[in-house]
PDB file of C-alpha atoms in Angstrom:
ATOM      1  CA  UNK A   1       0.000   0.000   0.000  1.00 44.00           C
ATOM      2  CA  UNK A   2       2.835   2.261  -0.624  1.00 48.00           C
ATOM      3  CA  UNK A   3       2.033   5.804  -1.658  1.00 68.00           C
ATOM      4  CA  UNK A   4      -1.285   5.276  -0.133  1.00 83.00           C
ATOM      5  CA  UNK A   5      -3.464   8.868  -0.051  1.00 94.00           C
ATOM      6  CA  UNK A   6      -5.254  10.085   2.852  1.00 96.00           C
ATOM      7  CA  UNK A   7      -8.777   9.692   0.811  1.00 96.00           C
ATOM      8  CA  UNK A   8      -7.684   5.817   0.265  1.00 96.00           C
ATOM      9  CA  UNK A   9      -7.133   5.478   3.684  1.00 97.00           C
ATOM     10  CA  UNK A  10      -9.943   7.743   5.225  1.00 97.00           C
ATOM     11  CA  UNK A  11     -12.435   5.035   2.273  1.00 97.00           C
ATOM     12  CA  UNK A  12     -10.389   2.104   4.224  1.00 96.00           C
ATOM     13  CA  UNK A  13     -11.510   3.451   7.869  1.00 97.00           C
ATOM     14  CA  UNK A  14     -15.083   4.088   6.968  1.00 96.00           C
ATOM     15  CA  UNK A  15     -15.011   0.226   5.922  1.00 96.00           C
ATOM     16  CA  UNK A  16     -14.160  -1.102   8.775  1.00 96.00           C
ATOM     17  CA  UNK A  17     -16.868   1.598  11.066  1.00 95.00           C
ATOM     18  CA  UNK A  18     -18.926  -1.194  13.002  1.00 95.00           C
ATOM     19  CA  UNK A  19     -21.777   0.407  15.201  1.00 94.00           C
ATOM     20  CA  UNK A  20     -21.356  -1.848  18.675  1.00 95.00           C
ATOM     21  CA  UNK A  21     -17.690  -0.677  18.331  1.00 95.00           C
ATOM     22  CA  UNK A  22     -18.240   2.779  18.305  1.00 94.00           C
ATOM     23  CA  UNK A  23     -20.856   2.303  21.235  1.00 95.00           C
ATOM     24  CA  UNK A  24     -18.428   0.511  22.977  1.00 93.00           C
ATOM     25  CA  UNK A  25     -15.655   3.005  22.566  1.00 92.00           C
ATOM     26  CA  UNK A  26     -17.985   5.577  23.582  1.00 93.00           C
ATOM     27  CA  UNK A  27     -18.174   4.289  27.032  1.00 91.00           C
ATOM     28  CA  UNK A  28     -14.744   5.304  27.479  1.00 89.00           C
ATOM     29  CA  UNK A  29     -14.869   8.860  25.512  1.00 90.00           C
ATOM     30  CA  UNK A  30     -13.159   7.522  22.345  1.00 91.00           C
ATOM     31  CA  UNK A  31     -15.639   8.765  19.539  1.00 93.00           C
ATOM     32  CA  UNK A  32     -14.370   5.954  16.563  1.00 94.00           C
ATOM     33  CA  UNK A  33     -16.051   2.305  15.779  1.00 94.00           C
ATOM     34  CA  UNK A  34     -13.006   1.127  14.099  1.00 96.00           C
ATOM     35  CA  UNK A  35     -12.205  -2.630  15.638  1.00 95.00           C
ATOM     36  CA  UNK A  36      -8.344  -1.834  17.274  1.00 96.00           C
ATOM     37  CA  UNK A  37      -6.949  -5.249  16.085  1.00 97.00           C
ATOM     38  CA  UNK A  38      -8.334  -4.319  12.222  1.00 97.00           C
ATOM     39  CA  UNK A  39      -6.906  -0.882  12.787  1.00 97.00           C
ATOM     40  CA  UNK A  40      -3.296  -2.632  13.776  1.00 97.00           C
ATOM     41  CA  UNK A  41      -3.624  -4.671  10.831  1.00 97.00           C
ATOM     42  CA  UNK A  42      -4.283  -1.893   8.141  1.00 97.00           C
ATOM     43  CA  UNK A  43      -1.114  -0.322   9.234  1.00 98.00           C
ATOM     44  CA  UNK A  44       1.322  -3.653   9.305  1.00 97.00           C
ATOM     45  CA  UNK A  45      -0.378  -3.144   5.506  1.00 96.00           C
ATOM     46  CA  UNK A  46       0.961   0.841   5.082  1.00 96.00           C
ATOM     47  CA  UNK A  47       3.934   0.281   7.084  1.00 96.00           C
ATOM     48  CA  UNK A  48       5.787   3.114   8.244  1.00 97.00           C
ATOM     49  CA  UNK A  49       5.134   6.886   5.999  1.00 97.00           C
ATOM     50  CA  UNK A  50       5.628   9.833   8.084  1.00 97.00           C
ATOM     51  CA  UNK A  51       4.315  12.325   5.636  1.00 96.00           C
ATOM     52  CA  UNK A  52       1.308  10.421   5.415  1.00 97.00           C
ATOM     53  CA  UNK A  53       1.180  10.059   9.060  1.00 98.00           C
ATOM     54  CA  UNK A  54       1.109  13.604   9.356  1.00 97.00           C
ATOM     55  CA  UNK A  55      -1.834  14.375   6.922  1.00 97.00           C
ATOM     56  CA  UNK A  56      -4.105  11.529   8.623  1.00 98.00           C
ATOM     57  CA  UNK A  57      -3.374  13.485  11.924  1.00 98.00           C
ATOM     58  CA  UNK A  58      -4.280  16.515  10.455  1.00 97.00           C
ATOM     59  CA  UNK A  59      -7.725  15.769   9.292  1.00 96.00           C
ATOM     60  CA  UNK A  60      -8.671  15.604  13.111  1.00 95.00           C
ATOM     61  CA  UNK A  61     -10.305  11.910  13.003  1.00 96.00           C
ATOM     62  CA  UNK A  62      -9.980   9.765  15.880  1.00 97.00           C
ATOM     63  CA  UNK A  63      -9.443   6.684  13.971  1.00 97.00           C
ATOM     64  CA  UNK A  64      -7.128   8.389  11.528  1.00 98.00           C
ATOM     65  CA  UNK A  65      -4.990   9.639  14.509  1.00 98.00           C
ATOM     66  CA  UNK A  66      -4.623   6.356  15.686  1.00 98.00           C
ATOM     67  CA  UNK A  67      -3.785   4.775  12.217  1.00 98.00           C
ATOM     68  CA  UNK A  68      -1.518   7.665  12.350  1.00 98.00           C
ATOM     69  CA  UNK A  69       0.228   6.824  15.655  1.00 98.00           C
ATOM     70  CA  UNK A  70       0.802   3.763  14.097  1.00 98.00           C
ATOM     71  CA  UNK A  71       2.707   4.657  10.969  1.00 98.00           C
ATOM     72  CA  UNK A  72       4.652   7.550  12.191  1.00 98.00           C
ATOM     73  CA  UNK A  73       8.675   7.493  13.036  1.00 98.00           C
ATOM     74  CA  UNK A  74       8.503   8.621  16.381  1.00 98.00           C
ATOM     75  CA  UNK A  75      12.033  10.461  16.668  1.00 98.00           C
ATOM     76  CA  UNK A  76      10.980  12.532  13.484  1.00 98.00           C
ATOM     77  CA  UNK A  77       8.606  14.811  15.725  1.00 98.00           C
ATOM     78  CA  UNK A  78      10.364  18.166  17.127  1.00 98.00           C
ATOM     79  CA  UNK A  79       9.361  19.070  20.543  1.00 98.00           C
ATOM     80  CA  UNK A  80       7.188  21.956  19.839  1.00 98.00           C
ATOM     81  CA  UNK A  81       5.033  19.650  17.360  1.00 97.00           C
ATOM     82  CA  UNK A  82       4.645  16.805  20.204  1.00 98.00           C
ATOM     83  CA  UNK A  83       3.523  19.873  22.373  1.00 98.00           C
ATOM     84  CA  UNK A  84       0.582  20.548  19.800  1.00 98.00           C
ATOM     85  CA  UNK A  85      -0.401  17.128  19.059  1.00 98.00           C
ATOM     86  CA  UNK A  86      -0.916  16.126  23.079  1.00 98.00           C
ATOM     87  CA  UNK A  87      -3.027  19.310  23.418  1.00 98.00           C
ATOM     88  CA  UNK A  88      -4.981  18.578  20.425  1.00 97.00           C
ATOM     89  CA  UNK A  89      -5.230  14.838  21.322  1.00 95.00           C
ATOM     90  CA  UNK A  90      -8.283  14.784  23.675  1.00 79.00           C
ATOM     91  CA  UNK A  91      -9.689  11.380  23.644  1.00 94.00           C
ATOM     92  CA  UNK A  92      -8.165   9.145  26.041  1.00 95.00           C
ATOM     93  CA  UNK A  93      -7.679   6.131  23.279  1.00 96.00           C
ATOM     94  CA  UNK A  94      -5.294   8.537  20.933  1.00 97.00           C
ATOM     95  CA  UNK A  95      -3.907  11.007  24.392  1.00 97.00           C
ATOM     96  CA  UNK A  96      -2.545   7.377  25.774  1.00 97.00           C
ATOM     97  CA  UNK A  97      -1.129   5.888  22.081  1.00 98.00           C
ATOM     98  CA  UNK A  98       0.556   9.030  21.786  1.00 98.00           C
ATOM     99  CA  UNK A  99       2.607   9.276  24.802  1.00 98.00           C
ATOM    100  CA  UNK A 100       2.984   5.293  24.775  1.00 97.00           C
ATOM    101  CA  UNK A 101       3.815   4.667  21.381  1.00 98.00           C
ATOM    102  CA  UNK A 102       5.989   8.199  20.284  1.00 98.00           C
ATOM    103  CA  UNK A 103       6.558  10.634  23.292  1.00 98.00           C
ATOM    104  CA  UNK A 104       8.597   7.908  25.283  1.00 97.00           C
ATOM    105  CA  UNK A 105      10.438   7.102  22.026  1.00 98.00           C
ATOM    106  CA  UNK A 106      11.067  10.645  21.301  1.00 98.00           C
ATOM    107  CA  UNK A 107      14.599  12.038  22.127  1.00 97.00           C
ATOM    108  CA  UNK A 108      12.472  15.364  23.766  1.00 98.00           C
ATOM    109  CA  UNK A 109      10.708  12.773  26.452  1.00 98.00           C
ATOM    110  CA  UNK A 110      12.429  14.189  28.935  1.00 98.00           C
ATOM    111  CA  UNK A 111      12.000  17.665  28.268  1.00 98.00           C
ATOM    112  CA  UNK A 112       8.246  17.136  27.647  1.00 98.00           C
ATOM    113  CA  UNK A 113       8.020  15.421  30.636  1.00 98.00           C
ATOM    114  CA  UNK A 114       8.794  18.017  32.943  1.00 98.00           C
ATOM    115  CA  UNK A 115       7.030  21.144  30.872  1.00 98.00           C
ATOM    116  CA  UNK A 116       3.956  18.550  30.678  1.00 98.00           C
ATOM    117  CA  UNK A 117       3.768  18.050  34.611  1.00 97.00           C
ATOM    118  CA  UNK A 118       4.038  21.504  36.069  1.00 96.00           C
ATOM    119  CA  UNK A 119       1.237  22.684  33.080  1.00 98.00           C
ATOM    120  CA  UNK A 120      -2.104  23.782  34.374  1.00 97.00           C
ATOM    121  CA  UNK A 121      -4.514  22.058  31.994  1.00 97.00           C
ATOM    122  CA  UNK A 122      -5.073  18.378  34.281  1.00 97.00           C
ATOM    123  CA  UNK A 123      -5.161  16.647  30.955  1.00 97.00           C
ATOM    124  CA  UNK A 124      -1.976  17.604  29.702  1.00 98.00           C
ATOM    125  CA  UNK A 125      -0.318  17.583  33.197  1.00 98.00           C
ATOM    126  CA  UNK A 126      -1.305  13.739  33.030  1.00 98.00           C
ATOM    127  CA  UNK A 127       0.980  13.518  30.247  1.00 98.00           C
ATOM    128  CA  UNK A 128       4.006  14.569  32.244  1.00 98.00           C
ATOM    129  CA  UNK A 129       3.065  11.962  35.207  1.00 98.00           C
ATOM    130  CA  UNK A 130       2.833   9.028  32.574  1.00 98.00           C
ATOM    131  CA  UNK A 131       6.443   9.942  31.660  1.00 98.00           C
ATOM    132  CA  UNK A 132       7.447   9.793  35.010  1.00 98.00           C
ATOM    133  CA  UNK A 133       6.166   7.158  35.804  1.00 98.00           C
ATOM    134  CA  UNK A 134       8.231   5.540  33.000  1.00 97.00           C
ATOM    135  CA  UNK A 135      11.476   7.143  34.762  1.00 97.00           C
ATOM    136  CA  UNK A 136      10.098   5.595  37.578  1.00 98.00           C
ATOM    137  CA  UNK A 137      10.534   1.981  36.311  1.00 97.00           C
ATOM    138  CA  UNK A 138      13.324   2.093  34.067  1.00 96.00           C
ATOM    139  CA  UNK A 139      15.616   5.507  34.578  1.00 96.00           C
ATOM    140  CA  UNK A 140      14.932   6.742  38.390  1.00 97.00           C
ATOM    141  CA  UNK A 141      17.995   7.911  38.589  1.00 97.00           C
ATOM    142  CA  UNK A 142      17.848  11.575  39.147  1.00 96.00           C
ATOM    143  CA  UNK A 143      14.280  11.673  40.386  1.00 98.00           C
ATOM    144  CA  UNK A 144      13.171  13.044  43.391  1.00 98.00           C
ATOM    145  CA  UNK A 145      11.014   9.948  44.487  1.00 98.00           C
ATOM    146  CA  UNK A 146      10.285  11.244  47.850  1.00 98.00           C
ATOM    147  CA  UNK A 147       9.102  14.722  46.340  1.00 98.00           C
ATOM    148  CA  UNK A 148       6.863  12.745  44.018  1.00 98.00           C
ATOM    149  CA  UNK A 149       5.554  11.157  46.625  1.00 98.00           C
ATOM    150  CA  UNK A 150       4.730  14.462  48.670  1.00 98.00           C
ATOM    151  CA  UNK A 151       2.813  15.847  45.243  1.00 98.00           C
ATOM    152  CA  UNK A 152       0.983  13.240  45.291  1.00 98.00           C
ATOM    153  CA  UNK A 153      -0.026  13.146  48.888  1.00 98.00           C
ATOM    154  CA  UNK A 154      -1.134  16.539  48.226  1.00 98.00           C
ATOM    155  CA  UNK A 155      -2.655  16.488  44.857  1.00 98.00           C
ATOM    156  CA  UNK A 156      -3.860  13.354  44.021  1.00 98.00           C
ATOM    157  CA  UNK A 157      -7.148  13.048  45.957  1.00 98.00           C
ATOM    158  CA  UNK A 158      -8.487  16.197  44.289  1.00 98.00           C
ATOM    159  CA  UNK A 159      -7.212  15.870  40.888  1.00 98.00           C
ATOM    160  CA  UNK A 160      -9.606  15.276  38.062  1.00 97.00           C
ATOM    161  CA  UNK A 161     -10.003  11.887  36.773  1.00 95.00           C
ATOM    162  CA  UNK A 162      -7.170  11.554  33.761  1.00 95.00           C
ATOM    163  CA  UNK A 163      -4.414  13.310  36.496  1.00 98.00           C
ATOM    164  CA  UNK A 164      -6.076  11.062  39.492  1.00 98.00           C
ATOM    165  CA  UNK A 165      -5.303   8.032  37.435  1.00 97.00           C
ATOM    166  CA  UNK A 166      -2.008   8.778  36.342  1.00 98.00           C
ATOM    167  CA  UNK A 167      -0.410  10.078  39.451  1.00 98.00           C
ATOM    168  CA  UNK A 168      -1.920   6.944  40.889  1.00 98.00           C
ATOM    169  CA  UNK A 169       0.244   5.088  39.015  1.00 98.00           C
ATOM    170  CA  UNK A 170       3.266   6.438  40.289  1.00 98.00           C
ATOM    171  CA  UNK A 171       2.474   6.136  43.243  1.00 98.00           C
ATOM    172  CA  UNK A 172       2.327   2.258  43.018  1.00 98.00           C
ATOM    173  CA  UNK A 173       5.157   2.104  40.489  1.00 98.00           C
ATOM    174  CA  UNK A 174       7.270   3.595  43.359  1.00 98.00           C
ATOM    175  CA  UNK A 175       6.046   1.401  45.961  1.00 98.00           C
ATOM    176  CA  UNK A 176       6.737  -1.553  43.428  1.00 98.00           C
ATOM    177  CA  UNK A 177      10.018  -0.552  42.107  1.00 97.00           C
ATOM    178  CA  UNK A 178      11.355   0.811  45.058  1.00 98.00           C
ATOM    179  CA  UNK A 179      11.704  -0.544  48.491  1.00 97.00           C
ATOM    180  CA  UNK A 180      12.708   2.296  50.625  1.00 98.00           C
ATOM    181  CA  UNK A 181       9.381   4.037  49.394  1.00 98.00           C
ATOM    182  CA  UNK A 182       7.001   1.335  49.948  1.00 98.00           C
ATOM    183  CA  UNK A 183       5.628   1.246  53.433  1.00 98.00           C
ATOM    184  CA  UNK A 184       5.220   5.015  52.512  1.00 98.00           C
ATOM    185  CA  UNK A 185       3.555   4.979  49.062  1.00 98.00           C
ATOM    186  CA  UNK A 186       0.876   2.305  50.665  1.00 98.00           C
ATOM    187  CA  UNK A 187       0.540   4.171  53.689  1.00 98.00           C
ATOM    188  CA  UNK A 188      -0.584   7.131  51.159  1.00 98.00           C
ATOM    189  CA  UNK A 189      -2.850   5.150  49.415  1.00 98.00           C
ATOM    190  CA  UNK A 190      -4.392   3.783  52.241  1.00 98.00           C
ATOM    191  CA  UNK A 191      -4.906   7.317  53.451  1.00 98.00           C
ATOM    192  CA  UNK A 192      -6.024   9.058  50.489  1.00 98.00           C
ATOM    193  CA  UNK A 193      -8.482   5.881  48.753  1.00 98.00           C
ATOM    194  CA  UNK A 194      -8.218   7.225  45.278  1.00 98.00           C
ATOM    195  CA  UNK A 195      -9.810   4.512  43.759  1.00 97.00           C
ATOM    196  CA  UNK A 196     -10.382   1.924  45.946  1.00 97.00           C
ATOM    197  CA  UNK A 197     -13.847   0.611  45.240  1.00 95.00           C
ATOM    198  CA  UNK A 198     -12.860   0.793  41.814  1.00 95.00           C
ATOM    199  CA  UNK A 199     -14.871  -2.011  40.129  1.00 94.00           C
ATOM    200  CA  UNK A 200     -11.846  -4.679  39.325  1.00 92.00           C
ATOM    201  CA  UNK A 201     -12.957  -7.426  36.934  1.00 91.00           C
ATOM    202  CA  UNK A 202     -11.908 -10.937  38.198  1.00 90.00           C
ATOM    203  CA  UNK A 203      -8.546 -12.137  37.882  1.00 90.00           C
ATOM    204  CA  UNK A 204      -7.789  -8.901  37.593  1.00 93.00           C
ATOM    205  CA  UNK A 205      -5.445  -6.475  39.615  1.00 95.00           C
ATOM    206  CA  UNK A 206      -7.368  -3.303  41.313  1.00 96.00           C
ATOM    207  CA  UNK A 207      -5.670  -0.366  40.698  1.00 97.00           C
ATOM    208  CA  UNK A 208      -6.374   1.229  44.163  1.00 98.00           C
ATOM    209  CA  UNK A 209      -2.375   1.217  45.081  1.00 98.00           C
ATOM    210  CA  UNK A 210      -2.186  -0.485  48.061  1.00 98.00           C
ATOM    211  CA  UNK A 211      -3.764  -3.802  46.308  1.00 98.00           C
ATOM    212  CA  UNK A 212      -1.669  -2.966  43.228  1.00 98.00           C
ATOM    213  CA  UNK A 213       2.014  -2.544  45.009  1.00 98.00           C
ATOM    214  CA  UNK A 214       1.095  -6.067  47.103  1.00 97.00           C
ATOM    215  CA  UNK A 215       0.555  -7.959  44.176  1.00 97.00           C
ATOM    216  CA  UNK A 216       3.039  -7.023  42.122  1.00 97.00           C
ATOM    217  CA  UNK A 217       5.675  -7.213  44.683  1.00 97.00           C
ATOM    218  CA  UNK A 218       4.408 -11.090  45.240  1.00 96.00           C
ATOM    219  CA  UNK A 219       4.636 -11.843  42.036  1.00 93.00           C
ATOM    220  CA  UNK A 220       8.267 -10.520  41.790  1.00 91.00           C
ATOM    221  CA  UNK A 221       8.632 -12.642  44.583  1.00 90.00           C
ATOM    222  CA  UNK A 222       7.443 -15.855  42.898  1.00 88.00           C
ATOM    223  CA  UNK A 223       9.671 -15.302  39.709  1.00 79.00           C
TER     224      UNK A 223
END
């Protein structure tokens, strides 16, 4: 499907619109009824075009930024043009692929992260706490994990939802990926219950962070 045009592609989307996807999707504020695994699959087809990444972004169609996210080169983004593509990514479906799947793997990550988490907008500011909580894991070096954790004791229980949930997950990614944090990072979680009759499918793991950081600390235990 090489030199594919955005019309082609936009005709290949509309195909694949299904009605109980879209009402689905809707449930979690992603306005598309394109099928995720079909969407993966049309761009194995497309394989990686930039430019034509950029034009489906531009035509401001959930399923299109997605495809989009898909087929871009994520280190070919300057930092300014992440900055207007998180702001102008407001669904949570295409706001999460874009961090996930081209902010982390963007040599600006870093300086994102930080203008991201000290910006007032809740939405974006969840942005820069899904970054760190990628430092948390795999580069803490540097961070102030102790200062997170006071931000959080301050913040979290009043954020709005998108911030709530990400600085939530800091919170138990420090108390599972560092030690010297944990009784702390439970202690706050048992004190602020963000999210703790959160309804947990079975044989699933509730994200209220005291539950979480347990879990996952037995299973490293098991390994």
């Amino acid at each position: 499907m090489a030199e594919t045009t955005v019309a082609e592609v936009m005709a290949g989307l509309a195909a694949l619109e299904d009605p109980k996807t879209r009402e689905v999707n809707a449930r979690h504020g992603d306005d598309h009824g394109v099928n995720l695994g079909k969407l993966r699959a049309l761009a194995k087809r497309l394989k990686t075009q930039q430019e034509l990444a950029r034009q489906l972004w531009g035509t401001d169609d959930t399923a299109a930024r997605l495809l989009a996210i898909l087929i871009c080169r994520p280190k070919a983004f300057e930092r300014d043009e992440l900055d207007v593509m998180l702001r102008a990514a407001r669904t949570p479906k295409v706001h999460d692929w874009l961090v996930n799947y081209v902010v982390k793997k963007n040599l600006h990550s870093e300086e994102l992260r930080l203008a991201w988490s000290a910006d007032p907008d809740p939405v974006v500011a969840s942005a820069g706490w899904a970054l760190t909580t990628e430092r948390v894991a795999k580069k803490p070096e540097g961070l102030d994990l102790a200062g997170l954790l006071d931000v959080i004791g301050a913040e979290m229980r009043d954020a709005p939802d998108r911030l709530q949930w990400a600085m939530n997950h800091c919170l138990a990614q420090i108390g599972i990926e560092h030690a010297e944090h944990r009784a702390r990072a439970i202690d706050l979680g048992e004190r602020l219950e963000v999210l703790k009759h959160y309804p947990t499918p079975p044989n699933c793991t509730s994200p209220f962070a005291p539950i979480w950081i347990t879990e996952m600390v037995r299973r490293q235990h098991e390994k």
